[in-house]
């Protein structure tokens, strides 16, 4: 990070302090697009430009307006905002009238959903008929069938946030794949190298995910589609996203040469000539041993000719480079004197 970059940007912690937001509120503001961030240098860290902080602070309703837009409430507080009971709000949320913005697990491992207070208030103004009286018959039938659309609505919101966070087609495909079970992903993506690439780009679990084995399993289950129509929709979306990603570039395969490296510039690998072609060793003088004998000299240069039947490097067809065997790749790396660079595990900075 240069001095100029450090002067025009601030860290997320510093930006949250100047915007008078808590850490979870600032993270939610970034996910919702209320606070724009930029990449810092070559790493995965994100920073906030100074002009972005000044723009938000110059708003006439700062800081109350920004804080209200990222205010998340639970079931009890949301019901109080609408003037209804918590049970009625839960029934409206289960039938899909509210989209949770995040969730957590309490000490009893029960899922606690959080909602944006601004969206709750807007729903009360738009649908006052659902706040009083008996619920419509359709909603009562869906509740009797134990329908709960809160996890699905949260996944839909999360996918939208992930897709808006990147323009890389492979990262967008990885965001869609993160909502599917690995078995479903394997049925759509038959290339194991493409599946490995999608796994490297997979977005992490939401912040605040529990670390306990049982609680983490519950959280991971909530991040995956579980209804047949939802699974089918994401499978089709993944197939379309893969077509778009493949049209731009192919997934990396092991053994492929970098795009900036010319194949004809690969140095020749010296090979040991066959024993039959080596000159005979000179006779040893009397009293000398084979260990003390000088090494044989030859005027023949040890040249690495390619084995018969193997095409030269320049004869390779256009398109994806031919994947060489492990021993040849190892020798090529030793001959070039360069160490194979490691791939970055998380090249995408997810919110």
CSV table of C-alpha atoms in Angstrom, one decimal:
chain,number,residue,atom,x,y,z
A,1,UNK,CA,0.0,0.0,0.0
A,2,UNK,CA,1.5,3.3,-1.0
A,3,UNK,CA,1.4,6.5,1.0
A,4,UNK,CA,-1.1,8.1,-1.4
A,5,UNK,CA,-3.4,5.1,-1.0
A,6,UNK,CA,-3.2,5.2,2.7
A,7,UNK,CA,-4.0,8.9,2.6
A,8,UNK,CA,-7.1,8.6,0.4
A,9,UNK,CA,-8.5,5.5,2.1
A,10,UNK,CA,-9.2,4.4,5.6
A,11,UNK,CA,-9.6,0.9,7.2
A,12,UNK,CA,-13.1,-0.5,7.8
A,13,UNK,CA,-12.7,-0.1,11.5
A,14,UNK,CA,-11.8,3.6,11.1
A,15,UNK,CA,-14.7,4.1,8.7
A,16,UNK,CA,-17.1,2.5,11.1
A,17,UNK,CA,-15.9,4.7,13.9
A,18,UNK,CA,-16.3,7.9,11.8
A,19,UNK,CA,-19.7,6.8,10.5
A,20,UNK,CA,-20.8,6.0,14.1
A,21,UNK,CA,-21.7,2.4,13.3
A,22,UNK,CA,-21.1,-0.8,15.2
A,23,UNK,CA,-19.1,-3.5,13.5
A,24,UNK,CA,-22.1,-5.6,12.5
A,25,UNK,CA,-24.0,-2.5,11.3
A,26,UNK,CA,-21.0,-1.4,9.2
A,27,UNK,CA,-20.7,-5.0,7.7
A,28,UNK,CA,-24.4,-4.9,6.9
A,29,UNK,CA,-24.1,-1.5,5.3
A,30,UNK,CA,-21.3,-2.8,3.0
A,31,UNK,CA,-23.3,-5.8,2.0
A,32,UNK,CA,-26.4,-3.7,1.2
A,33,UNK,CA,-24.3,-1.3,-0.9
A,34,UNK,CA,-24.8,1.7,1.4
A,35,UNK,CA,-21.0,2.0,1.9
A,36,UNK,CA,-18.8,1.4,-1.0
A,37,UNK,CA,-15.3,-0.2,-0.5
A,38,UNK,CA,-12.3,-0.6,-2.8
A,39,UNK,CA,-9.6,-3.2,-3.0
A,40,UNK,CA,-6.4,-2.3,-1.1
A,41,UNK,CA,-3.3,-3.2,-3.3
A,42,UNK,CA,-2.8,-6.8,-4.4
A,43,UNK,CA,-4.3,-8.4,-1.3
A,44,UNK,CA,-7.8,-9.3,-0.4
A,45,UNK,CA,-8.3,-6.5,2.1
A,46,UNK,CA,-10.9,-3.8,1.4
A,47,UNK,CA,-10.7,-0.2,2.4
A,48,UNK,CA,-13.1,2.7,2.3
A,49,UNK,CA,-12.2,5.9,0.4
A,50,UNK,CA,-12.1,9.1,2.3
A,51,UNK,CA,-14.5,10.7,-0.2
A,52,UNK,CA,-17.1,8.0,0.5
A,53,UNK,CA,-16.9,8.7,4.3
A,54,UNK,CA,-17.2,12.4,3.6
A,55,UNK,CA,-20.2,11.8,1.4
A,56,UNK,CA,-22.1,9.8,4.0
A,57,UNK,CA,-21.2,12.2,6.7
A,58,UNK,CA,-22.5,15.1,4.6
A,59,UNK,CA,-26.1,13.7,4.5
A,60,UNK,CA,-28.6,15.8,6.2
A,61,UNK,CA,-29.9,12.9,8.3
A,62,UNK,CA,-26.5,11.7,9.4
A,63,UNK,CA,-25.9,9.7,11.6
A,64,UNK,CA,-29.5,8.7,12.5
A,65,UNK,CA,-30.5,8.1,8.9
A,66,UNK,CA,-27.7,5.7,8.1
A,67,UNK,CA,-28.1,3.9,11.4
A,68,UNK,CA,-31.8,3.4,10.7
A,69,UNK,CA,-31.2,2.0,7.3
A,70,UNK,CA,-29.0,-0.8,8.7
A,71,UNK,CA,-31.0,-1.4,11.9
A,72,UNK,CA,-31.8,-5.1,12.3
A,73,UNK,CA,-34.6,-6.2,14.6
A,74,UNK,CA,-35.7,-9.5,15.9
A,75,UNK,CA,-39.2,-11.0,16.0
A,76,UNK,CA,-40.4,-9.2,19.2
A,77,UNK,CA,-39.1,-5.8,18.1
A,78,UNK,CA,-40.5,-6.2,14.6
A,79,UNK,CA,-43.9,-7.1,15.9
A,80,UNK,CA,-43.8,-4.0,18.2
A,81,UNK,CA,-43.1,-1.8,15.2
A,82,UNK,CA,-46.2,-3.2,13.4
A,83,UNK,CA,-48.3,-3.2,16.5
A,84,UNK,CA,-49.1,-6.9,16.3
A,85,UNK,CA,-48.3,-9.9,18.4
A,86,UNK,CA,-45.0,-11.8,17.9
A,87,UNK,CA,-47.0,-15.0,16.9
A,88,UNK,CA,-48.7,-13.1,14.1
A,89,UNK,CA,-45.4,-11.7,12.8
A,90,UNK,CA,-43.9,-15.1,12.9
A,91,UNK,CA,-46.7,-16.5,10.8
A,92,UNK,CA,-46.3,-13.7,8.3
A,93,UNK,CA,-42.6,-14.3,8.1
A,94,UNK,CA,-43.0,-18.0,7.6
A,95,UNK,CA,-45.3,-17.4,4.6
A,96,UNK,CA,-42.7,-15.2,3.0
A,97,UNK,CA,-43.8,-11.7,3.7
A,98,UNK,CA,-40.5,-10.7,5.2
A,99,UNK,CA,-36.9,-11.5,4.0
A,100,UNK,CA,-34.4,-12.0,6.9
A,101,UNK,CA,-31.2,-10.2,6.6
A,102,UNK,CA,-29.2,-12.5,8.9
A,103,UNK,CA,-29.6,-15.2,11.5
A,104,UNK,CA,-27.9,-16.5,14.6
A,105,UNK,CA,-28.3,-19.5,16.9
A,106,UNK,CA,-29.1,-19.1,20.6
A,107,UNK,CA,-27.9,-21.3,23.4
A,108,UNK,CA,-30.7,-23.8,22.7
A,109,UNK,CA,-29.5,-24.0,19.0
A,110,UNK,CA,-32.7,-22.4,17.8
A,111,UNK,CA,-32.5,-20.1,14.8
A,112,UNK,CA,-33.0,-16.4,15.5
A,113,UNK,CA,-33.9,-14.4,12.4
A,114,UNK,CA,-33.2,-10.7,12.0
A,115,UNK,CA,-35.0,-8.3,9.7
A,116,UNK,CA,-34.4,-4.8,8.5
A,117,UNK,CA,-36.5,-2.4,10.5
A,118,UNK,CA,-37.1,-0.2,7.5
A,119,UNK,CA,-38.5,-3.0,5.5
A,120,UNK,CA,-40.8,-4.0,8.4
A,121,UNK,CA,-42.2,-0.5,8.6
A,122,UNK,CA,-42.7,-0.3,4.8
A,123,UNK,CA,-44.6,-3.6,4.9
A,124,UNK,CA,-47.0,-2.2,7.5
A,125,UNK,CA,-47.7,0.8,5.4
A,126,UNK,CA,-48.2,-1.3,2.2
A,127,UNK,CA,-50.3,-4.2,3.6
A,128,UNK,CA,-52.3,-3.0,6.6
A,129,UNK,CA,-55.0,-5.6,5.9
A,130,UNK,CA,-52.7,-8.4,7.0
A,131,UNK,CA,-52.0,-6.9,10.3
A,132,UNK,CA,-55.6,-7.3,11.7
A,133,UNK,CA,-58.3,-9.8,11.4
A,134,UNK,CA,-58.0,-13.4,10.3
A,135,UNK,CA,-55.3,-14.4,7.9
A,136,UNK,CA,-56.5,-15.4,4.3
A,137,UNK,CA,-57.3,-19.0,3.7
A,138,UNK,CA,-54.3,-19.5,1.5
A,139,UNK,CA,-51.9,-18.4,4.2
A,140,UNK,CA,-53.6,-20.6,6.8
A,141,UNK,CA,-53.3,-23.6,4.5
A,142,UNK,CA,-49.6,-23.0,3.9
A,143,UNK,CA,-49.0,-22.7,7.7
A,144,UNK,CA,-50.9,-25.9,8.2
A,145,UNK,CA,-48.5,-27.6,5.8
A,146,UNK,CA,-45.6,-26.3,8.0
A,147,UNK,CA,-44.3,-24.1,5.3
A,148,UNK,CA,-41.4,-21.8,6.3
A,149,UNK,CA,-39.9,-19.6,3.6
A,150,UNK,CA,-37.6,-17.6,5.9
A,151,UNK,CA,-34.4,-19.7,5.0
A,152,UNK,CA,-35.2,-19.5,1.3
A,153,UNK,CA,-35.8,-15.8,1.4
A,154,UNK,CA,-32.6,-15.3,3.3
A,155,UNK,CA,-30.7,-17.4,0.7
A,156,UNK,CA,-32.2,-15.3,-2.1
A,157,UNK,CA,-31.1,-12.1,-0.5
A,158,UNK,CA,-27.6,-13.5,0.2
A,159,UNK,CA,-27.2,-14.6,-3.4
A,160,UNK,CA,-28.1,-11.2,-4.6
A,161,UNK,CA,-25.5,-9.6,-2.3
A,162,UNK,CA,-22.8,-12.1,-3.5
A,163,UNK,CA,-23.6,-11.5,-7.2
A,164,UNK,CA,-23.4,-7.8,-6.8
A,165,UNK,CA,-20.0,-8.1,-5.0
A,166,UNK,CA,-18.0,-9.4,-8.0
A,167,UNK,CA,-18.0,-9.2,-11.8
A,168,UNK,CA,-15.8,-12.3,-12.3
A,169,UNK,CA,-17.9,-14.9,-14.1
A,170,UNK,CA,-16.3,-17.9,-12.3
A,171,UNK,CA,-16.8,-16.2,-8.9
A,172,UNK,CA,-20.5,-15.6,-9.8
A,173,UNK,CA,-20.8,-19.3,-10.7
A,174,UNK,CA,-19.2,-20.2,-7.4
A,175,UNK,CA,-21.7,-18.0,-5.5
A,176,UNK,CA,-24.6,-20.0,-7.2
A,177,UNK,CA,-22.9,-23.3,-6.5
A,178,UNK,CA,-22.5,-22.4,-2.8
A,179,UNK,CA,-26.3,-22.8,-2.5
A,180,UNK,CA,-26.3,-26.3,-3.7
A,181,UNK,CA,-25.3,-29.6,-2.2
A,182,UNK,CA,-21.9,-31.0,-3.4
A,183,UNK,CA,-23.8,-33.9,-5.1
A,184,UNK,CA,-26.0,-31.4,-7.0
A,185,UNK,CA,-22.9,-29.5,-8.0
A,186,UNK,CA,-21.2,-32.6,-9.3
A,187,UNK,CA,-24.2,-33.5,-11.4
A,188,UNK,CA,-24.1,-30.1,-13.1
A,189,UNK,CA,-20.3,-29.7,-13.3
A,190,UNK,CA,-18.9,-32.9,-14.6
A,191,UNK,CA,-15.3,-31.6,-14.9
A,192,UNK,CA,-13.4,-32.2,-11.6
A,193,UNK,CA,-11.0,-29.3,-12.3
A,194,UNK,CA,-13.9,-26.9,-12.7
A,195,UNK,CA,-15.4,-28.2,-9.5
A,196,UNK,CA,-12.1,-27.6,-7.8
A,197,UNK,CA,-11.9,-24.1,-9.1
A,198,UNK,CA,-15.4,-23.3,-8.0
A,199,UNK,CA,-14.5,-24.7,-4.5
A,200,UNK,CA,-11.5,-22.3,-4.3
A,201,UNK,CA,-13.8,-19.4,-5.1
A,202,UNK,CA,-16.6,-20.5,-2.8
A,203,UNK,CA,-17.8,-17.6,-0.6
A,204,UNK,CA,-17.2,-18.1,3.1
A,205,UNK,CA,-20.0,-18.7,5.6
A,206,UNK,CA,-21.8,-15.6,6.9
A,207,UNK,CA,-20.0,-13.6,9.6
A,208,UNK,CA,-20.9,-14.8,13.1
A,209,UNK,CA,-21.4,-18.5,12.1
A,210,UNK,CA,-21.0,-20.7,15.2
A,211,UNK,CA,-17.8,-22.8,15.5
A,212,UNK,CA,-19.4,-25.7,17.3
A,213,UNK,CA,-19.8,-28.9,15.3
A,214,UNK,CA,-23.6,-29.3,15.7
A,215,UNK,CA,-24.4,-25.5,15.5
A,216,UNK,CA,-22.1,-25.1,12.5
A,217,UNK,CA,-23.9,-28.0,10.8
A,218,UNK,CA,-27.2,-26.3,11.3
A,219,UNK,CA,-25.9,-23.0,9.9
A,220,UNK,CA,-24.4,-24.8,6.8
A,221,UNK,CA,-27.7,-26.5,6.2
A,222,UNK,CA,-29.5,-23.2,6.1
A,223,UNK,CA,-27.1,-21.9,3.4
A,224,UNK,CA,-28.2,-24.7,1.0
A,225,UNK,CA,-31.4,-25.0,-1.0
A,226,UNK,CA,-33.7,-27.7,0.3
A,227,UNK,CA,-36.9,-27.4,-1.8
A,228,UNK,CA,-37.2,-29.2,-5.2
A,229,UNK,CA,-38.2,-26.1,-7.1
A,230,UNK,CA,-35.4,-24.0,-5.5
A,231,UNK,CA,-32.8,-26.7,-6.2
A,232,UNK,CA,-33.9,-26.9,-9.9
A,233,UNK,CA,-33.8,-23.1,-10.2
A,234,UNK,CA,-30.2,-22.9,-8.9
A,235,UNK,CA,-29.1,-25.9,-11.0
A,236,UNK,CA,-30.3,-24.1,-14.1
A,237,UNK,CA,-28.7,-20.8,-12.9
A,238,UNK,CA,-25.4,-22.7,-12.3
A,239,UNK,CA,-25.4,-24.2,-15.8
A,240,UNK,CA,-26.0,-20.8,-17.4
A,241,UNK,CA,-23.3,-19.2,-15.2
A,242,UNK,CA,-20.8,-21.9,-16.2
A,243,UNK,CA,-21.5,-21.3,-19.9
A,244,UNK,CA,-20.8,-17.6,-19.4
A,245,UNK,CA,-17.6,-18.3,-17.5
A,246,UNK,CA,-16.3,-20.9,-20.0
A,247,UNK,CA,-16.9,-18.4,-22.8
A,248,UNK,CA,-14.6,-15.9,-21.2
A,249,UNK,CA,-11.8,-18.3,-20.0
A,250,UNK,CA,-11.4,-21.9,-19.1
A,251,UNK,CA,-10.8,-23.1,-15.5
A,252,UNK,CA,-7.2,-23.7,-14.7
A,253,UNK,CA,-5.9,-27.3,-15.0
A,254,UNK,CA,-2.8,-28.6,-13.3
A,255,UNK,CA,0.3,-28.7,-15.6
A,256,UNK,CA,-0.9,-25.9,-17.9
A,257,UNK,CA,1.6,-23.3,-18.8
A,258,UNK,CA,0.8,-19.7,-17.8
A,259,UNK,CA,-0.7,-17.6,-20.5
A,260,UNK,CA,2.3,-15.2,-20.5
A,261,UNK,CA,4.8,-18.0,-21.1
A,262,UNK,CA,5.6,-19.1,-24.7
A,263,UNK,CA,5.8,-22.8,-25.2
A,264,UNK,CA,8.7,-22.7,-27.6
A,265,UNK,CA,10.8,-21.0,-24.9
A,266,UNK,CA,10.7,-24.0,-22.6
A,267,UNK,CA,14.4,-25.1,-22.1
A,268,UNK,CA,15.4,-28.5,-23.3
A,269,UNK,CA,15.7,-31.1,-20.6
A,270,UNK,CA,19.0,-33.1,-20.7
A,271,UNK,CA,18.3,-36.8,-20.7
A,272,UNK,CA,20.8,-39.6,-19.9
A,273,UNK,CA,21.8,-41.4,-23.1
A,274,UNK,CA,21.2,-45.1,-23.4
A,275,UNK,CA,24.0,-47.4,-22.1
A,276,UNK,CA,24.6,-48.9,-25.6
A,277,UNK,CA,25.5,-45.5,-27.0
A,278,UNK,CA,28.1,-44.6,-24.3
A,279,UNK,CA,31.9,-45.1,-25.3
A,280,UNK,CA,33.7,-48.1,-23.6
A,281,UNK,CA,35.7,-47.3,-20.5
A,282,UNK,CA,39.5,-47.3,-20.9
A,283,UNK,CA,41.4,-50.2,-19.2
A,284,UNK,CA,42.7,-49.5,-15.7
A,285,UNK,CA,46.4,-49.4,-15.1
A,286,UNK,CA,47.9,-52.1,-12.8
A,287,UNK,CA,47.3,-51.4,-9.1
A,288,UNK,CA,44.5,-48.9,-9.7
A,289,UNK,CA,40.9,-49.3,-8.5
A,290,UNK,CA,37.7,-48.4,-10.3
A,291,UNK,CA,36.9,-45.9,-7.5
A,292,UNK,CA,40.1,-43.9,-8.1
A,293,UNK,CA,40.0,-44.1,-11.9
A,294,UNK,CA,39.4,-40.7,-13.6
A,295,UNK,CA,36.0,-40.2,-15.2
A,296,UNK,CA,35.8,-41.1,-18.8
A,297,UNK,CA,35.9,-38.3,-21.3
A,298,UNK,CA,34.0,-38.1,-24.5
A,299,UNK,CA,33.7,-35.7,-27.4
A,300,UNK,CA,30.0,-36.4,-27.7
A,301,UNK,CA,27.7,-33.8,-26.2
A,302,UNK,CA,24.8,-35.1,-24.1
A,303,UNK,CA,21.9,-33.8,-26.1
A,304,UNK,CA,18.3,-34.3,-25.1
A,305,UNK,CA,16.6,-35.6,-28.2
A,306,UNK,CA,12.9,-36.2,-27.9
A,307,UNK,CA,11.9,-39.8,-27.9
A,308,UNK,CA,10.5,-41.2,-31.2
A,309,UNK,CA,6.8,-40.9,-31.6
A,310,UNK,CA,6.4,-37.9,-29.2
A,311,UNK,CA,5.4,-34.6,-30.9
A,312,UNK,CA,7.6,-31.6,-30.4
A,313,UNK,CA,6.3,-28.6,-28.3
A,314,UNK,CA,5.7,-26.6,-31.4
A,315,UNK,CA,3.5,-29.4,-32.9
A,316,UNK,CA,0.9,-29.1,-30.2
A,317,UNK,CA,-2.6,-28.2,-31.4
A,318,UNK,CA,-4.1,-24.9,-30.7
A,319,UNK,CA,-6.4,-24.5,-27.7
A,320,UNK,CA,-5.8,-26.1,-24.2
A,321,UNK,CA,-2.2,-27.1,-23.7
A,322,UNK,CA,-1.4,-30.8,-23.4
A,323,UNK,CA,-1.1,-31.9,-19.8
A,324,UNK,CA,2.3,-33.5,-19.2
A,325,UNK,CA,3.1,-36.2,-16.8
A,326,UNK,CA,4.2,-35.5,-13.3
A,327,UNK,CA,7.8,-36.5,-13.8
A,328,UNK,CA,8.2,-34.2,-16.9
A,329,UNK,CA,6.6,-31.3,-15.0
A,330,UNK,CA,9.0,-31.9,-12.1
A,331,UNK,CA,12.0,-32.0,-14.4
A,332,UNK,CA,10.9,-28.9,-16.2
A,333,UNK,CA,10.5,-27.0,-13.0
A,334,UNK,CA,14.0,-28.1,-11.8
A,335,UNK,CA,15.6,-27.2,-15.1
A,336,UNK,CA,14.0,-23.7,-15.2
A,337,UNK,CA,15.2,-23.1,-11.7
A,338,UNK,CA,11.9,-21.5,-10.7
A,339,UNK,CA,9.5,-22.7,-8.0
A,340,UNK,CA,5.9,-23.3,-9.0
A,341,UNK,CA,3.8,-20.4,-7.6
A,342,UNK,CA,1.0,-21.4,-5.3
A,343,UNK,CA,-2.5,-20.5,-6.1
A,344,UNK,CA,-4.3,-18.2,-3.8
A,345,UNK,CA,-6.9,-19.9,-1.8
A,346,UNK,CA,-9.4,-17.0,-1.8
A,347,UNK,CA,-8.8,-14.7,-4.8
A,348,UNK,CA,-12.3,-13.1,-4.4
A,349,UNK,CA,-13.0,-10.7,-1.5
A,350,UNK,CA,-16.6,-11.6,-0.6
A,351,UNK,CA,-18.6,-9.3,1.7
